[in-house]
Amino acid sequence: MTRIRRHPEVVATPDFTPLWAVVGTDGGLAVADSENRIWTRASGSSTWTRTSVVMPVVRSIFRDRATGWPAFTDGEGGVVACDPAAARCVSRSVGQVGAVTVPSPARGWEVRIDTLLLDGERIATLPAPVNEIRPQGDTLWVLTRGAGLYRLRRTPLTAVAGPGEGLHNVQNLWWDEAAGVLWALDERSGPWVAVGDAGSVEPPPPPPDAFVDECPVWSRRYFSDPEAGRWLSCGSALLRWSDGGWVLDAPEGRWGDGRAWFTGRGMMMASLPGGLWWKADGRWRLLNGRGRPPADIVTLVERPDGTILLGGTGGFWRLAPGADEAEFVDVRPALGDVRDLRVDGPWLWVSTVSSGLCALPVADPGATAPRCVGRPPQGSRTIHASIRDGRGRTWLSSNGGVGVVRTAALTRFAEGGDPPAVLWLDEDDGMSDREANGFRGDGVVRLPDGRIAFATQNGVTIADPSRLRLPPAPEVYVAAVEMADARWVEPATLSLPAEHPALLIRWSTGATPWAEQVETRYRFGVDQPWSTPSRSHTIGLNHLPPGTHRLELQGRLSGGWGPVATLVVHRAPTLQERTWFPLALAVIGAIGVGAGLLAWGMGKERVRRRLQRTVAERTQELAVRNDDLARLVDALEHERRSLAISNDTLVQQSASLRRQGELLARQADELRQLDRLKRQLIANVSHELRTPLSLVIAPLATLRQHEADDPRHRQLVDLALDQAQRLQDLIEQLFELSRVQAGGVRLRVHRADLREVMQRVFDAFQERGDQAGVGLDLELPAEPAPAWVDPAVIERCVSNLVSNALRFAPAGTAVRGRLSSTDDHVYIDIIDEGPGVRPDERERIFERFFEGSSPGQRGTSGAGLGLAIVRELVELHGGDVHVIDSGVGGCFRITLPTGTAHLDVDEVDLSGPDEAGTPVADDLAGDGPAEGSVVTDPRQPDARARLLLVEDHEEMARFLVDCLEETFVVLRARNGREALELLAGRSVDIVITDIMMPVMDGLELVSAIREDPYLARLPVIIISARQEVEDRVEGLELADDYLAKPFHVQELVARARAIMRRVLDGPGDGAEETGSVPPVGAFEQRLLDAARPRLGEAGFGVAELARVLAMSPRTLQRRMQEEGLPSPSAWLRTLRLRRGRQMIASGGYDTVGEVANAVGLARGYFTRLYAAEFGVSPGQELRRRRDG
């Protein structure tokens, strides 16, 4: 719609300030100013004339009944009527004039006291009530009561809003030559007509269904080729209209994210992520570059000689006629991202993101440095495009409004002249949003009737150049001069004393539209240069030199500079600055010089005699010093010879030290090699011990279950089983100590409250303390005790100390834990009332395999590795552990720093604790795996599942076969190759395999199974002596479960049967389609009840699930293993995928993003998991549902 400027213009001149105004019946104006003088202006004239009438006071306005002239009254019977055409006034009586009333508003105008409305929209509020409004062409005259005369003009811009409510962020404009309409494409609506008859045309055809998701409306760019017809480019396609439909036409079959142009050579050019392509003779070719390949091209322009200039984020390229290689043009300084190129005579005008509008010579853009102009009063320096209007002006599209500048001024600037003045138009001038668009497509289009369309953040703005009248150069006048407490208003001359404080000169311009954009400049004297133009209207002067100074001021708005305003300032000289003062100083100086010469002659002889005595004394002194110098030279020569001897000695010592250093380096390498071999030996030995140890523990555990009736036999079995488990603990400690000393322990440190760690440890040992008759007391501070630690590692250390204390504490006593802190350290004390530690053993007790001699130990003695491991782990945290004197019993103290200076950056985990850092005290305090982990039999016991056991160790294999044959039909293979041969000819339901085997190991076997399409879904359980986290992760990425040796055979059987139960009970495709749910156990039902209501939360994970179930994540994982369920994260992932498949099957969702959001997963991650789980992408299933 066409808008009215919201800022009324005061109709005034520098000669008077109008307060009362009235319009005569012929359109003439009369104004009473602030001094009660009467001014008139004839209808159609712009000249104001002062009459000879001065009224005592003006109270109200009237209109002469006979002539229709404007009239004024003083409120006491005095009335004058004035003829604006003749600039004369005559007296009238009160009865000869009539009151002025506000006429009925014309063309939708409405007056409400001091407010003007047009069609119900508030346009302006004036400082006084409105007496009358009078339309005259594009101008509305507003006469007020006591505030003068105003006028409002229509804006030069028209805002076109899109269909419906809300913002329409228009990205592309397209003039449809055949239909004669301008199409606008925005982010929320389909193509809509911005200019032209929308009812007579059909919208441009959309892309095919296969490209709808990849071609949003805002990215579509329609353009025409004289030979090939209509084209459409968008986010991921380049389409050509052929035989009533769109046909894909792009290099390599896909479009990427680019733009395309047609050139005068009859070829198409396309900028793609892979470079710049051009099409000629029906074939696409990649355009090569010389100096730098053309990439990220966003615009191009063709010179009259056929040369094509290319612009993009990487710079400029030049493509000569007939060439198949673009030449890189190095423009410095760099202009940044380029938005548009335009050739205008010898100049190339470049619209940029960060440098404004820049001029370069079109013949050679890299020959000179660019000259840039055009920053809006508000917003960035981004200029999207420039375009000429055919009326001698250039229009600019920017993020801060639409700019207008005289083309001749731009040309002078390109040739080296001053920067031109740009007039900026915004919402007050008719725009619905000052921020224009242009980075995604064509944002500026010149219409056939000469109007210009601009795409903006809210609709389309249409500029009619014929309606824009650039304002004339404004007049500037000195408004005031301020100095300390003195102030002069509108002075022409000013006299200052010799000593004066700082001056502040203020100037202003006459009433003019766009006054906020007026630029001014000043100079002192006609022979001085002008200052840099700015919008500041003040200048401060600290001190003026004596004499007369002429301050000249000029203003400009959209063209040349206006008339010069002058202020003459005279400053009186001080005493020192007067002309006779230097002469007086010269006379006084001459007298002083004469007196000085006389005194100098008299004292000359005295000085000569004194000099002779001084020379004799200095000569004697030099002789003495010469002798001293000779002795010093002799001493220096002796020192030089001594230094030469010392230097030879140092060279020999240096060579000897170098040889010793090389020897030490070799010895260090040998020691490191020996240490590595030692750790490797310990690790290998402990590794090789696990398999036979499994064969000891597993049969003993089975035997203990069958010897419950014979107490003697049960006692012997328990003794053997306890010793075997002690041997297992020793092997694990050896292995862990080897890892710690080899640097294999990687801390995951975050800021933790150690009170929580202490509380978890003492809670875990409470039952064991009750069994031993020893109390557990814990002293914790009221305030948090934070430190940067790995909570799991510190918890293990504290648990070890508490376990030792329970072994030595006599029954009836207590083990006390105490936590205290200072600014720099946190202290953990574990105190028992046992025999304590002898002073001479307090350091040795932390050595490996050292057992103290203190009596009173409960149960079996340890291996002497626990405290060594504790010290190693505490020292990793920059802390220390030692024994202190507590007066009774033993007291072990762990000291930890509270800061992070001792830690590597890689050790600090700023995201907080994760699932890997869950408590370990439960494991250390317990006696082994939980009982009751065996699940029920499969549903068809008479048809046992076939199990393939792959194990090279004969004794282990025989034992496992005996244990598994009660539930499964067991087949045996000795390595991976035999297993594959057996799988090729036999039907198998589940595989249990070891890792370390000859010929083909277990990991290679599982990989081969997963790659075979007929065996890929075969369940596999890995059993191995390798217990590192990396080994477990590697195994679980391939297999369905991983069990480390030594293990309880009941657990292995339970896990195998659980996996088989899931295979037998798991829903197939038909179950998911119909929504049936397989039967689940009580614990899994608890899991489902807790997880299903919160599956749509993106942050709902294992930790949140465990919190809902009132258990720790580690306990949750152990419970799920006992129930034969997958890991918590895998279980949640599978539940989300199945929920997503049910949602797709329901037909209530249209996009993959909606389904992914409903199950709490990111769209890309959900798509990958879904395809891997079900063998088809969710998008394909959605399309299949829609088509079906």
Short mmCIF file of C-alpha atoms in Angstrom, two decimals, residues 661-833:
data_model
loop_
_atom_site.label_atom_id
_atom_site.label_comp_id
_atom_site.label_asym_id
_atom_site.label_seq_id
_atom_site.Cartn_x
_atom_site.Cartn_y
_atom_site.Cartn_z
CA GLY A 661 74.93 -38.72 28.08
CA GLU A 662 74.79 -41.10 25.13
CA LEU A 663 75.58 -43.98 27.48
CA LEU A 664 72.82 -42.88 29.87
CA ALA A 665 70.35 -42.57 26.98
CA ARG A 666 71.13 -46.12 25.85
CA GLN A 667 70.80 -47.37 29.41
CA ALA A 668 67.48 -45.52 29.79
CA ASP A 669 66.21 -47.13 26.57
CA GLU A 670 67.28 -50.54 27.83
CA LEU A 671 65.58 -49.92 31.18
CA ARG A 672 62.37 -48.80 29.45
CA GLN A 673 62.52 -51.92 27.25
CA LEU A 674 63.05 -54.13 30.29
CA ASP A 675 60.20 -52.39 32.12
CA ARG A 676 57.93 -52.85 29.11
CA LEU A 677 58.88 -56.53 28.85
CA LYS A 678 58.26 -56.95 32.57
CA ARG A 679 54.78 -55.39 32.35
CA GLN A 680 54.04 -57.39 29.20
CA LEU A 681 55.16 -60.59 30.98
CA ILE A 682 52.87 -59.87 33.94
CA ALA A 683 49.97 -59.07 31.64
CA ASN A 684 50.54 -62.20 29.53
CA VAL A 685 50.93 -64.44 32.55
CA SER A 686 47.76 -63.06 34.17
CA HIS A 687 46.00 -63.41 30.82
CA GLU A 688 47.03 -67.03 30.37
CA LEU A 689 45.99 -67.83 33.96
CA ARG A 690 42.38 -66.81 33.42
CA THR A 691 41.35 -69.74 31.20
CA PRO A 692 42.52 -72.57 33.53
CA LEU A 693 41.27 -70.55 36.50
CA SER A 694 37.82 -70.53 34.87
CA LEU A 695 38.03 -74.34 34.70
CA VAL A 696 38.72 -74.39 38.46
CA ILE A 697 36.07 -71.90 39.64
CA ALA A 698 33.20 -73.00 37.40
CA PRO A 699 33.26 -76.74 38.36
CA LEU A 700 33.75 -75.85 42.03
CA ALA A 701 30.72 -73.58 41.91
CA THR A 702 28.71 -76.37 40.31
CA LEU A 703 30.00 -78.91 42.83
CA ARG A 704 29.07 -76.67 45.74
CA GLN A 705 25.45 -76.64 44.57
CA HIS A 706 25.41 -80.49 44.59
CA GLU A 707 27.18 -80.99 47.95
CA ALA A 708 24.73 -79.15 50.14
CA ASP A 709 23.85 -82.34 52.10
CA ASP A 710 27.38 -83.24 53.20
CA PRO A 711 28.81 -80.49 55.49
CA ARG A 712 32.35 -81.88 55.32
CA HIS A 713 32.41 -81.98 51.55
CA ARG A 714 30.72 -78.57 51.40
CA GLN A 715 33.43 -77.14 53.68
CA LEU A 716 36.22 -78.52 51.46
CA VAL A 717 34.58 -77.19 48.30
CA ASP A 718 34.06 -73.78 49.90
CA LEU A 719 37.75 -73.71 50.93
CA ALA A 720 38.89 -74.58 47.40
CA LEU A 721 36.48 -72.06 45.86
CA ASP A 722 37.59 -69.27 48.24
CA GLN A 723 41.24 -69.89 47.42
CA ALA A 724 40.51 -69.95 43.69
CA GLN A 725 38.67 -66.65 43.96
CA ARG A 726 41.57 -65.23 45.98
CA LEU A 727 43.90 -66.33 43.16
CA GLN A 728 41.56 -64.60 40.72
CA ASP A 729 41.76 -61.38 42.78
CA LEU A 730 45.57 -61.63 42.81
CA ILE A 731 45.67 -62.00 39.00
CA GLU A 732 43.36 -59.03 38.54
CA GLN A 733 45.50 -56.90 40.90
CA LEU A 734 48.65 -57.87 39.02
CA PHE A 735 47.04 -56.98 35.74
CA GLU A 736 45.69 -53.65 37.04
CA LEU A 737 49.06 -52.70 38.57
CA SER A 738 50.70 -53.47 35.23
CA ARG A 739 48.21 -51.19 33.46
CA VAL A 740 48.67 -48.34 35.94
CA GLN A 741 52.46 -48.40 35.73
CA ALA A 742 52.30 -48.64 31.93
CA GLY A 743 50.15 -45.49 31.75
CA GLY A 744 47.12 -47.48 30.62
CA VAL A 745 44.73 -45.87 33.11
CA ARG A 746 43.11 -42.73 31.65
CA LEU A 747 41.32 -40.53 34.15
CA ARG A 748 37.96 -38.92 33.39
CA VAL A 749 38.14 -36.00 35.79
CA HIS A 750 35.37 -33.57 36.69
CA ARG A 751 34.51 -31.48 39.73
CA ALA A 752 32.86 -33.82 42.25
CA ASP A 753 31.68 -33.55 45.86
CA LEU A 754 33.73 -36.14 47.79
CA ARG A 755 31.04 -36.38 50.45
CA GLU A 756 28.93 -38.39 47.98
CA VAL A 757 31.89 -40.72 47.26
CA MET A 758 32.46 -41.39 50.97
CA GLN A 759 28.77 -41.99 51.60
CA ARG A 760 28.51 -44.55 48.75
CA VAL A 761 31.56 -46.48 50.02
CA PHE A 762 30.36 -46.72 53.64
CA ASP A 763 26.82 -47.65 52.51
CA ALA A 764 28.26 -50.48 50.40
CA PHE A 765 30.37 -51.93 53.27
CA GLN A 766 27.62 -51.67 55.91
CA GLU A 767 26.48 -55.30 55.54
CA ARG A 768 30.03 -56.64 55.61
CA GLY A 769 30.74 -54.65 58.76
CA ASP A 770 27.63 -56.06 60.43
CA GLN A 771 28.78 -59.61 59.59
CA ALA A 772 32.21 -58.93 61.18
CA GLY A 773 30.74 -57.19 64.25
CA VAL A 774 32.52 -53.94 63.35
CA GLY A 775 30.68 -50.63 63.20
CA LEU A 776 31.07 -48.09 60.40
CA ASP A 777 31.09 -44.40 61.42
CA LEU A 778 31.35 -41.56 58.87
CA GLU A 779 32.14 -37.92 59.69
CA LEU A 780 31.26 -35.55 56.81
CA PRO A 781 31.47 -31.73 56.77
CA ALA A 782 28.26 -29.71 56.41
CA GLU A 783 29.60 -27.83 53.38
CA PRO A 784 30.48 -29.53 50.05
CA ALA A 785 34.07 -30.78 49.66
CA PRO A 786 34.66 -30.45 45.89
CA ALA A 787 37.80 -31.61 44.07
CA TRP A 788 38.77 -32.36 40.47
CA VAL A 789 38.90 -36.19 40.53
CA ASP A 790 37.74 -39.31 38.72
CA PRO A 791 35.04 -40.36 41.25
CA ALA A 792 35.15 -44.04 40.23
CA VAL A 793 38.93 -44.25 40.81
CA ILE A 794 38.84 -42.40 44.16
CA GLU A 795 35.90 -44.58 45.23
CA ARG A 796 37.99 -47.68 44.47
CA CYS A 797 40.90 -46.33 46.55
CA VAL A 798 38.68 -45.52 49.55
CA SER A 799 36.99 -48.93 49.25
CA ASN A 800 40.38 -50.68 49.39
CA LEU A 801 41.31 -48.80 52.57
CA VAL A 802 37.94 -49.57 54.20
CA SER A 803 38.26 -53.25 53.25
CA ASN A 804 41.73 -53.40 54.85
CA ALA A 805 40.44 -51.65 57.98
CA LEU A 806 37.64 -54.20 58.37
CA ARG A 807 40.21 -57.03 58.19
CA PHE A 808 42.21 -55.65 61.12
CA ALA A 809 39.48 -54.06 63.30
CA PRO A 810 38.58 -56.24 66.33
CA ALA A 811 34.95 -57.19 66.82
CA GLY A 812 33.05 -54.67 68.90
CA THR A 813 35.08 -51.72 67.59
CA ALA A 814 34.38 -49.35 64.70
CA VAL A 815 36.01 -48.23 61.47
CA ARG A 816 35.75 -44.48 61.15
CA GLY A 817 35.84 -42.38 57.97
CA ARG A 818 36.59 -38.68 58.15
CA LEU A 819 36.47 -36.03 55.38
CA SER A 820 37.97 -32.58 55.84
CA SER A 821 39.27 -29.83 53.54
CA THR A 822 41.24 -26.61 53.32
CA ASP A 823 41.49 -24.06 50.51
CA ASP A 824 44.12 -26.15 48.68
CA HIS A 825 43.55 -29.79 49.70
CA VAL A 826 40.94 -32.35 50.68
CA TYR A 827 41.80 -35.03 53.29
CA ILE A 828 40.24 -38.52 53.55
CA ASP A 829 41.07 -40.46 56.75
CA ILE A 830 40.21 -44.17 57.29
CA ILE A 831 40.79 -45.13 60.97
CA ASP A 832 40.48 -48.51 62.68
CA GLU A 833 41.18 -49.68 66.26
#
